[in-house]
């Protein structure tokens, strides 16, 4: 044994190395395959159409985020987060996220993102599932509102806690854009289930009312989009994220 070292110091060093190695192993631990039949989407965001709302504005739906084992979590009611019971039907669209793009700091000096103090203040986690669990506890004290605090708010909170892609600016708009531009359809039936009601409503409206219905439908979509843009970027305390 080298001079000035004790067995306890050697043991502590070995433990630190082992702990560090186990953390790295956890981050890189291979995920199971995505299995829509069992509703298992490891480390994914999932989306499904909303009754009535998606019939009028098909770009709006309900979202959830999944644990590493694939279980879906979604905020679908006041003071309640669903686990493995995705509200409003099976997932129609999904996008798998990369854990390598998350920040899991063991301490303040261990941040690989540029938001060290801000991330620490917001709330950090050592693993993907830990971050989702912390967001669950946070939203178990939140009142659900389709226009101000909804499933997109919950997912944005999770992504901010993960500091995904080095960003803590996730919100309803950016979550929706991520799913819209990078999401994959589960199968062809999911596409039909998402757009058939809208197509039927659109055809019936044009048949019974005519072009004014199309103008009204477009105005409704524009108002919804404008509301979320206003609440996200102009009045930042209006929407939860």
PDB file of C-alpha atoms in Angstrom:
ATOM      1  CA  UNK A   1       0.000   0.000   0.000  1.00  0.00           C
ATOM      2  CA  UNK A   2       1.398   3.475  -0.877  1.00  0.00           C
ATOM      3  CA  UNK A   3       2.385   5.730   2.000  1.00  0.00           C
ATOM      4  CA  UNK A   4      -0.228   8.170   3.238  1.00  0.00           C
ATOM      5  CA  UNK A   5      -3.175   6.060   2.035  1.00  0.00           C
ATOM      6  CA  UNK A   6      -5.483   3.972   4.148  1.00  0.00           C
ATOM      7  CA  UNK A   7      -7.715   1.013   3.214  1.00  0.00           C
ATOM      8  CA  UNK A   8     -10.755   3.261   3.860  1.00  0.00           C
ATOM      9  CA  UNK A   9      -9.522   5.812   1.299  1.00  0.00           C
ATOM     10  CA  UNK A  10      -8.937   3.053  -1.263  1.00  0.00           C
ATOM     11  CA  UNK A  11     -12.416   1.695  -0.572  1.00  0.00           C
ATOM     12  CA  UNK A  12     -13.984   5.146  -1.006  1.00  0.00           C
ATOM     13  CA  UNK A  13     -12.154   5.689  -4.309  1.00  0.00           C
ATOM     14  CA  UNK A  14     -13.288   2.300  -5.587  1.00  0.00           C
ATOM     15  CA  UNK A  15     -16.869   3.089  -4.540  1.00  0.00           C
ATOM     16  CA  UNK A  16     -16.801   6.450  -6.341  1.00  0.00           C
ATOM     17  CA  UNK A  17     -15.519   4.816  -9.519  1.00  0.00           C
ATOM     18  CA  UNK A  18     -18.142   2.083  -9.263  1.00  0.00           C
ATOM     19  CA  UNK A  19     -20.925   4.628  -8.673  1.00  0.00           C
ATOM     20  CA  UNK A  20     -19.773   6.732 -11.618  1.00  0.00           C
ATOM     21  CA  UNK A  21     -19.586   3.666 -13.830  1.00  0.00           C
ATOM     22  CA  UNK A  22     -23.052   2.495 -12.832  1.00  0.00           C
ATOM     23  CA  UNK A  23     -24.492   5.943 -13.664  1.00  0.00           C
ATOM     24  CA  UNK A  24     -22.896   5.887 -17.107  1.00  0.00           C
ATOM     25  CA  UNK A  25     -24.136   2.336 -17.620  1.00  0.00           C
ATOM     26  CA  UNK A  26     -27.659   3.413 -16.699  1.00  0.00           C
ATOM     27  CA  UNK A  27     -27.642   6.278 -19.184  1.00  0.00           C
ATOM     28  CA  UNK A  28     -26.479   3.967 -21.956  1.00  0.00           C
ATOM     29  CA  UNK A  29     -28.566   0.982 -20.921  1.00  0.00           C
ATOM     30  CA  UNK A  30     -30.274  -0.358 -24.073  1.00  0.00           C
ATOM     31  CA  UNK A  31     -34.016   0.191 -24.269  1.00  0.00           C
ATOM     32  CA  UNK A  32     -36.583  -2.429 -25.180  1.00  0.00           C
ATOM     33  CA  UNK A  33     -38.140  -2.321 -28.618  1.00  0.00           C
ATOM     34  CA  UNK A  34     -41.186  -0.128 -29.163  1.00  0.00           C
ATOM     35  CA  UNK A  35     -44.295  -2.328 -28.991  1.00  0.00           C
ATOM     36  CA  UNK A  36     -47.555  -0.495 -29.848  1.00  0.00           C
ATOM     37  CA  UNK A  37     -49.627  -3.629 -29.220  1.00  0.00           C
ATOM     38  CA  UNK A  38     -48.571  -3.581 -25.567  1.00  0.00           C
ATOM     39  CA  UNK A  39     -48.549   0.245 -25.445  1.00  0.00           C
ATOM     40  CA  UNK A  40     -44.815   0.245 -24.680  1.00  0.00           C
ATOM     41  CA  UNK A  41     -42.875   3.234 -26.022  1.00  0.00           C
ATOM     42  CA  UNK A  42     -39.543   3.510 -24.151  1.00  0.00           C
ATOM     43  CA  UNK A  43     -38.393   7.137 -23.738  1.00  0.00           C
ATOM     44  CA  UNK A  44     -40.962   8.389 -26.239  1.00  0.00           C
ATOM     45  CA  UNK A  45     -43.448  11.194 -26.541  1.00  0.00           C
ATOM     46  CA  UNK A  46     -46.818   9.843 -27.662  1.00  0.00           C
ATOM     47  CA  UNK A  47     -49.845  11.613 -29.154  1.00  0.00           C
ATOM     48  CA  UNK A  48     -53.489  10.724 -29.706  1.00  0.00           C
ATOM     49  CA  UNK A  49     -56.426  12.772 -31.062  1.00  0.00           C
ATOM     50  CA  UNK A  50     -58.876  14.398 -28.661  1.00  0.00           C
ATOM     51  CA  UNK A  51     -62.610  13.786 -29.037  1.00  0.00           C
ATOM     52  CA  UNK A  52     -64.460  16.750 -30.594  1.00  0.00           C
ATOM     53  CA  UNK A  53     -61.465  19.137 -30.413  1.00  0.00           C
ATOM     54  CA  UNK A  54     -59.393  17.145 -32.912  1.00  0.00           C
ATOM     55  CA  UNK A  55     -62.455  16.788 -35.142  1.00  0.00           C
ATOM     56  CA  UNK A  56     -62.309  20.557 -35.628  1.00  0.00           C
ATOM     57  CA  UNK A  57     -58.543  21.107 -35.335  1.00  0.00           C
ATOM     58  CA  UNK A  58     -56.654  17.867 -36.127  1.00  0.00           C
ATOM     59  CA  UNK A  59     -53.284  19.345 -35.144  1.00  0.00           C
ATOM     60  CA  UNK A  60     -54.443  19.443 -31.506  1.00  0.00           C
ATOM     61  CA  UNK A  61     -54.398  16.267 -29.436  1.00  0.00           C
ATOM     62  CA  UNK A  62     -53.369  14.711 -26.146  1.00  0.00           C
ATOM     63  CA  UNK A  63     -49.725  13.894 -25.357  1.00  0.00           C
ATOM     64  CA  UNK A  64     -47.830  11.768 -22.884  1.00  0.00           C
ATOM     65  CA  UNK A  65     -44.233  10.872 -22.086  1.00  0.00           C
ATOM     66  CA  UNK A  66     -42.958   7.360 -21.441  1.00  0.00           C
ATOM     67  CA  UNK A  67     -40.658   5.784 -18.911  1.00  0.00           C
ATOM     68  CA  UNK A  68     -37.569   3.839 -19.891  1.00  0.00           C
ATOM     69  CA  UNK A  69     -39.549   0.593 -19.609  1.00  0.00           C
ATOM     70  CA  UNK A  70     -42.184   2.039 -21.972  1.00  0.00           C
ATOM     71  CA  UNK A  71     -45.050   2.894 -19.597  1.00  0.00           C
ATOM     72  CA  UNK A  72     -46.989   5.986 -20.698  1.00  0.00           C
ATOM     73  CA  UNK A  73     -47.515   8.882 -18.257  1.00  0.00           C
ATOM     74  CA  UNK A  74     -50.023  11.611 -19.091  1.00  0.00           C
ATOM     75  CA  UNK A  75     -51.647  14.502 -17.259  1.00  0.00           C
ATOM     76  CA  UNK A  76     -55.344  14.133 -18.072  1.00  0.00           C
ATOM     77  CA  UNK A  77     -57.204  15.558 -15.093  1.00  0.00           C
ATOM     78  CA  UNK A  78     -56.824  17.810 -12.085  1.00  0.00           C
ATOM     79  CA  UNK A  79     -54.314  16.531  -9.504  1.00  0.00           C
ATOM     80  CA  UNK A  80     -53.889  13.278 -11.421  1.00  0.00           C
ATOM     81  CA  UNK A  81     -51.272  11.747 -13.746  1.00  0.00           C
ATOM     82  CA  UNK A  82     -52.205   8.531 -15.558  1.00  0.00           C
ATOM     83  CA  UNK A  83     -49.750   5.634 -15.518  1.00  0.00           C
ATOM     84  CA  UNK A  84     -50.064   2.967 -18.228  1.00  0.00           C
ATOM     85  CA  UNK A  85     -53.617   4.070 -19.043  1.00  0.00           C
ATOM     86  CA  UNK A  86     -53.300   6.614 -21.843  1.00  0.00           C
ATOM     87  CA  UNK A  87     -56.405   8.794 -21.831  1.00  0.00           C
ATOM     88  CA  UNK A  88     -58.488   9.183 -25.019  1.00  0.00           C
ATOM     89  CA  UNK A  89     -57.319   5.969 -26.674  1.00  0.00           C
ATOM     90  CA  UNK A  90     -54.212   4.260 -27.969  1.00  0.00           C
ATOM     91  CA  UNK A  91     -51.191   6.249 -29.106  1.00  0.00           C
ATOM     92  CA  UNK A  92     -51.453   7.286 -32.750  1.00  0.00           C
ATOM     93  CA  UNK A  93     -48.094   9.001 -33.129  1.00  0.00           C
ATOM     94  CA  UNK A  94     -44.768   8.829 -31.308  1.00  0.00           C
ATOM     95  CA  UNK A  95     -41.237  10.191 -31.325  1.00  0.00           C
ATOM     96  CA  UNK A  96     -38.421   8.474 -29.441  1.00  0.00           C
ATOM     97  CA  UNK A  97     -36.025  10.749 -27.571  1.00  0.00           C
ATOM     98  CA  UNK A  98     -32.301  10.249 -27.013  1.00  0.00           C
ATOM     99  CA  UNK A  99     -31.164  10.022 -23.379  1.00  0.00           C
ATOM    100  CA  UNK A 100     -27.710  11.128 -24.494  1.00  0.00           C
ATOM    101  CA  UNK A 101     -29.210  14.579 -25.103  1.00  0.00           C
ATOM    102  CA  UNK A 102     -30.349  14.902 -21.463  1.00  0.00           C
ATOM    103  CA  UNK A 103     -28.452  16.363 -18.522  1.00  0.00           C
ATOM    104  CA  UNK A 104     -28.277  14.143 -15.410  1.00  0.00           C
ATOM    105  CA  UNK A 105     -25.934  16.094 -13.086  1.00  0.00           C
ATOM    106  CA  UNK A 106     -24.697  14.366  -9.891  1.00  0.00           C
ATOM    107  CA  UNK A 107     -23.905  17.858  -8.527  1.00  0.00           C
ATOM    108  CA  UNK A 108     -23.748  21.493  -9.618  1.00  0.00           C
ATOM    109  CA  UNK A 109     -20.329  21.006 -11.201  1.00  0.00           C
ATOM    110  CA  UNK A 110     -21.559  17.960 -13.118  1.00  0.00           C
ATOM    111  CA  UNK A 111     -23.908  19.768 -15.511  1.00  0.00           C
ATOM    112  CA  UNK A 112     -23.191  19.158 -19.166  1.00  0.00           C
ATOM    113  CA  UNK A 113     -25.827  21.751 -20.124  1.00  0.00           C
ATOM    114  CA  UNK A 114     -25.257  25.510 -20.029  1.00  0.00           C
ATOM    115  CA  UNK A 115     -28.064  26.110 -17.517  1.00  0.00           C
ATOM    116  CA  UNK A 116     -26.315  24.894 -14.361  1.00  0.00           C
ATOM    117  CA  UNK A 117     -27.886  27.126 -11.689  1.00  0.00           C
ATOM    118  CA  UNK A 118     -31.198  27.506 -13.513  1.00  0.00           C
ATOM    119  CA  UNK A 119     -31.447  23.748 -14.023  1.00  0.00           C
ATOM    120  CA  UNK A 120     -30.555  23.085 -10.385  1.00  0.00           C
ATOM    121  CA  UNK A 121     -33.197  25.551  -9.206  1.00  0.00           C
ATOM    122  CA  UNK A 122     -35.853  24.102 -11.501  1.00  0.00           C
ATOM    123  CA  UNK A 123     -35.098  20.570 -10.319  1.00  0.00           C
ATOM    124  CA  UNK A 124     -32.655  18.002 -11.654  1.00  0.00           C
ATOM    125  CA  UNK A 125     -32.625  14.202 -11.664  1.00  0.00           C
ATOM    126  CA  UNK A 126     -30.040  11.455 -11.961  1.00  0.00           C
ATOM    127  CA  UNK A 127     -32.090   9.346 -14.369  1.00  0.00           C
ATOM    128  CA  UNK A 128     -34.812   9.680 -16.982  1.00  0.00           C
ATOM    129  CA  UNK A 129     -37.409   7.986 -14.762  1.00  0.00           C
ATOM    130  CA  UNK A 130     -36.446  10.134 -11.762  1.00  0.00           C
ATOM    131  CA  UNK A 131     -37.150  13.284 -13.784  1.00  0.00           C
ATOM    132  CA  UNK A 132     -40.569  11.980 -14.837  1.00  0.00           C
ATOM    133  CA  UNK A 133     -41.368  11.040 -11.242  1.00  0.00           C
ATOM    134  CA  UNK A 134     -40.516  14.541  -9.997  1.00  0.00           C
ATOM    135  CA  UNK A 135     -42.756  16.104 -12.656  1.00  0.00           C
ATOM    136  CA  UNK A 136     -45.552  13.697 -11.683  1.00  0.00           C
ATOM    137  CA  UNK A 137     -45.370  14.870  -8.073  1.00  0.00           C
ATOM    138  CA  UNK A 138     -45.407  18.488  -9.248  1.00  0.00           C
ATOM    139  CA  UNK A 139     -48.514  18.027 -11.418  1.00  0.00           C
ATOM    140  CA  UNK A 140     -50.379  16.057  -8.768  1.00  0.00           C
ATOM    141  CA  UNK A 141     -50.953  19.512  -7.245  1.00  0.00           C
ATOM    142  CA  UNK A 142     -52.070  21.157 -10.507  1.00  0.00           C
ATOM    143  CA  UNK A 143     -55.578  21.811 -11.756  1.00  0.00           C
ATOM    144  CA  UNK A 144     -56.184  20.655 -15.344  1.00  0.00           C
ATOM    145  CA  UNK A 145     -57.320  23.211 -17.905  1.00  0.00           C
ATOM    146  CA  UNK A 146     -57.348  22.568 -21.653  1.00  0.00           C
ATOM    147  CA  UNK A 147     -56.239  26.127 -22.386  1.00  0.00           C
ATOM    148  CA  UNK A 148     -53.697  26.855 -19.638  1.00  0.00           C
ATOM    149  CA  UNK A 149     -52.455  23.651 -17.964  1.00  0.00           C
ATOM    150  CA  UNK A 150     -52.793  20.488 -19.987  1.00  0.00           C
ATOM    151  CA  UNK A 151     -50.919  17.382 -21.124  1.00  0.00           C
ATOM    152  CA  UNK A 152     -48.473  19.484 -23.152  1.00  0.00           C
ATOM    153  CA  UNK A 153     -47.595  21.416 -19.991  1.00  0.00           C
ATOM    154  CA  UNK A 154     -46.704  18.179 -18.208  1.00  0.00           C
ATOM    155  CA  UNK A 155     -44.489  16.944 -21.045  1.00  0.00           C
ATOM    156  CA  UNK A 156     -42.774  20.342 -21.322  1.00  0.00           C
ATOM    157  CA  UNK A 157     -42.058  20.255 -17.580  1.00  0.00           C
ATOM    158  CA  UNK A 158     -40.463  16.817 -17.950  1.00  0.00           C
ATOM    159  CA  UNK A 159     -38.279  17.952 -20.862  1.00  0.00           C
ATOM    160  CA  UNK A 160     -37.179  21.065 -18.957  1.00  0.00           C
ATOM    161  CA  UNK A 161     -36.266  18.912 -15.974  1.00  0.00           C
ATOM    162  CA  UNK A 162     -34.241  16.675 -18.306  1.00  0.00           C
ATOM    163  CA  UNK A 163     -32.806  19.780 -20.017  1.00  0.00           C
ATOM    164  CA  UNK A 164     -33.389  17.866 -23.236  1.00  0.00           C
ATOM    165  CA  UNK A 165     -31.144  18.985 -26.113  1.00  0.00           C
ATOM    166  CA  UNK A 166     -29.573  21.473 -23.712  1.00  0.00           C
ATOM    167  CA  UNK A 167     -32.760  23.561 -23.566  1.00  0.00           C
ATOM    168  CA  UNK A 168     -34.952  24.686 -20.690  1.00  0.00           C
ATOM    169  CA  UNK A 169     -37.351  26.562 -22.955  1.00  0.00           C
ATOM    170  CA  UNK A 170     -39.712  23.673 -23.678  1.00  0.00           C
ATOM    171  CA  UNK A 171     -43.367  24.712 -23.772  1.00  0.00           C
ATOM    172  CA  UNK A 172     -46.670  23.724 -25.377  1.00  0.00           C
ATOM    173  CA  UNK A 173     -45.683  25.068 -28.781  1.00  0.00           C
ATOM    174  CA  UNK A 174     -42.249  23.407 -28.926  1.00  0.00           C
ATOM    175  CA  UNK A 175     -43.624  20.066 -27.683  1.00  0.00           C
ATOM    176  CA  UNK A 176     -46.366  20.185 -30.341  1.00  0.00           C
ATOM    177  CA  UNK A 177     -43.804  21.080 -33.020  1.00  0.00           C
ATOM    178  CA  UNK A 178     -41.540  18.195 -31.972  1.00  0.00           C
ATOM    179  CA  UNK A 179     -44.356  15.688 -32.399  1.00  0.00           C
ATOM    180  CA  UNK A 180     -45.661  17.315 -35.580  1.00  0.00           C
ATOM    181  CA  UNK A 181     -42.343  17.415 -37.431  1.00  0.00           C
ATOM    182  CA  UNK A 182     -40.504  14.400 -35.984  1.00  0.00           C
ATOM    183  CA  UNK A 183     -43.330  12.096 -34.960  1.00  0.00           C
ATOM    184  CA  UNK A 184     -44.025   8.760 -36.636  1.00  0.00           C
ATOM    185  CA  UNK A 185     -47.442   7.211 -37.118  1.00  0.00           C
ATOM    186  CA  UNK A 186     -47.976   3.936 -35.288  1.00  0.00           C
ATOM    187  CA  UNK A 187     -49.766   2.436 -38.304  1.00  0.00           C
ATOM    188  CA  UNK A 188     -52.106   3.370 -41.149  1.00  0.00           C
ATOM    189  CA  UNK A 189     -55.156   2.940 -38.922  1.00  0.00           C
ATOM    190  CA  UNK A 190     -53.793   5.659 -36.638  1.00  0.00           C
ATOM    191  CA  UNK A 191     -53.765   8.099 -39.570  1.00  0.00           C
ATOM    192  CA  UNK A 192     -57.379   7.213 -40.410  1.00  0.00           C
ATOM    193  CA  UNK A 193     -58.446   7.516 -36.771  1.00  0.00           C
ATOM    194  CA  UNK A 194     -56.820  10.944 -36.536  1.00  0.00           C
ATOM    195  CA  UNK A 195     -58.151  12.514 -39.738  1.00  0.00           C
ATOM    196  CA  UNK A 196     -61.368  10.687 -40.631  1.00  0.00           C
ATOM    197  CA  UNK A 197     -63.577  12.567 -38.092  1.00  0.00           C
ATOM    198  CA  UNK A 198     -62.156  15.910 -39.278  1.00  0.00           C
ATOM    199  CA  UNK A 199     -62.783  14.950 -42.919  1.00  0.00           C
ATOM    200  CA  UNK A 200     -66.368  13.922 -42.154  1.00  0.00           C
ATOM    201  CA  UNK A 201     -67.079  17.143 -40.237  1.00  0.00           C
ATOM    202  CA  UNK A 202     -65.488  19.202 -43.009  1.00  0.00           C
ATOM    203  CA  UNK A 203     -67.538  17.508 -45.747  1.00  0.00           C
ATOM    204  CA  UNK A 204     -70.799  17.753 -43.805  1.00  0.00           C
ATOM    205  CA  UNK A 205     -70.134  21.392 -42.973  1.00  0.00           C
ATOM    206  CA  UNK A 206     -69.446  22.274 -46.615  1.00  0.00           C
ATOM    207  CA  UNK A 207     -72.503  20.308 -47.739  1.00  0.00           C
ATOM    208  CA  UNK A 208     -74.929  21.816 -45.219  1.00  0.00           C
ATOM    209  CA  UNK A 209     -73.506  25.295 -44.654  1.00  0.00           C
ATOM    210  CA  UNK A 210     -71.143  25.925 -47.516  1.00  0.00           C
ATOM    211  CA  UNK A 211     -67.998  28.042 -47.601  1.00  0.00           C
ATOM    212  CA  UNK A 212     -68.890  30.043 -44.455  1.00  0.00           C
ATOM    213  CA  UNK A 213     -68.346  26.824 -42.493  1.00  0.00           C
ATOM    214  CA  UNK A 214     -64.821  26.554 -43.871  1.00  0.00           C
ATOM    215  CA  UNK A 215     -64.143  30.169 -42.903  1.00  0.00           C
ATOM    216  CA  UNK A 216     -65.484  29.520 -39.393  1.00  0.00           C
ATOM    217  CA  UNK A 217     -63.394  26.360 -39.013  1.00  0.00           C
ATOM    218  CA  UNK A 218     -60.269  28.179 -40.150  1.00  0.00           C
ATOM    219  CA  UNK A 219     -61.029  31.042 -37.731  1.00  0.00           C
ATOM    220  CA  UNK A 220     -61.465  28.573 -34.859  1.00  0.00           C
ATOM    221  CA  UNK A 221     -58.070  26.984 -35.586  1.00  0.00           C
ATOM    222  CA  UNK A 222     -56.440  30.391 -35.931  1.00  0.00           C
ATOM    223  CA  UNK A 223     -57.879  31.557 -32.595  1.00  0.00           C
ATOM    224  CA  UNK A 224     -56.613  28.431 -30.823  1.00  0.00           C
ATOM    225  CA  UNK A 225     -53.153  28.776 -32.337  1.00  0.00           C
ATOM    226  CA  UNK A 226     -53.095  32.488 -31.492  1.00  0.00           C
ATOM    227  CA  UNK A 227     -54.093  31.807 -27.883  1.00  0.00           C
ATOM    228  CA  UNK A 228     -51.245  29.371 -27.311  1.00  0.00           C
ATOM    229  CA  UNK A 229     -48.745  31.649 -29.054  1.00  0.00           C
ATOM    230  CA  UNK A 230     -49.874  34.587 -26.915  1.00  0.00           C
ATOM    231  CA  UNK A 231     -49.720  32.597 -23.685  1.00  0.00           C
ATOM    232  CA  UNK A 232     -46.356  31.063 -24.507  1.00  0.00           C
ATOM    233  CA  UNK A 233     -44.358  34.017 -25.793  1.00  0.00           C
ATOM    234  CA  UNK A 234     -46.193  37.209 -24.781  1.00  0.00           C
ATOM    235  CA  UNK A 235     -47.845  36.545 -21.395  1.00  0.00           C
ATOM    236  CA  UNK A 236     -45.532  33.874 -20.061  1.00  0.00           C
ATOM    237  CA  UNK A 237     -47.334  33.466 -16.730  1.00  0.00           C
ATOM    238  CA  UNK A 238     -50.563  32.553 -18.511  1.00  0.00           C
ATOM    239  CA  UNK A 239     -49.674  28.967 -19.433  1.00  0.00           C
ATOM    240  CA  UNK A 240     -48.093  26.268 -17.281  1.00  0.00           C
ATOM    241  CA  UNK A 241     -44.890  24.569 -18.430  1.00  0.00           C
TER     242      UNK A 241
END
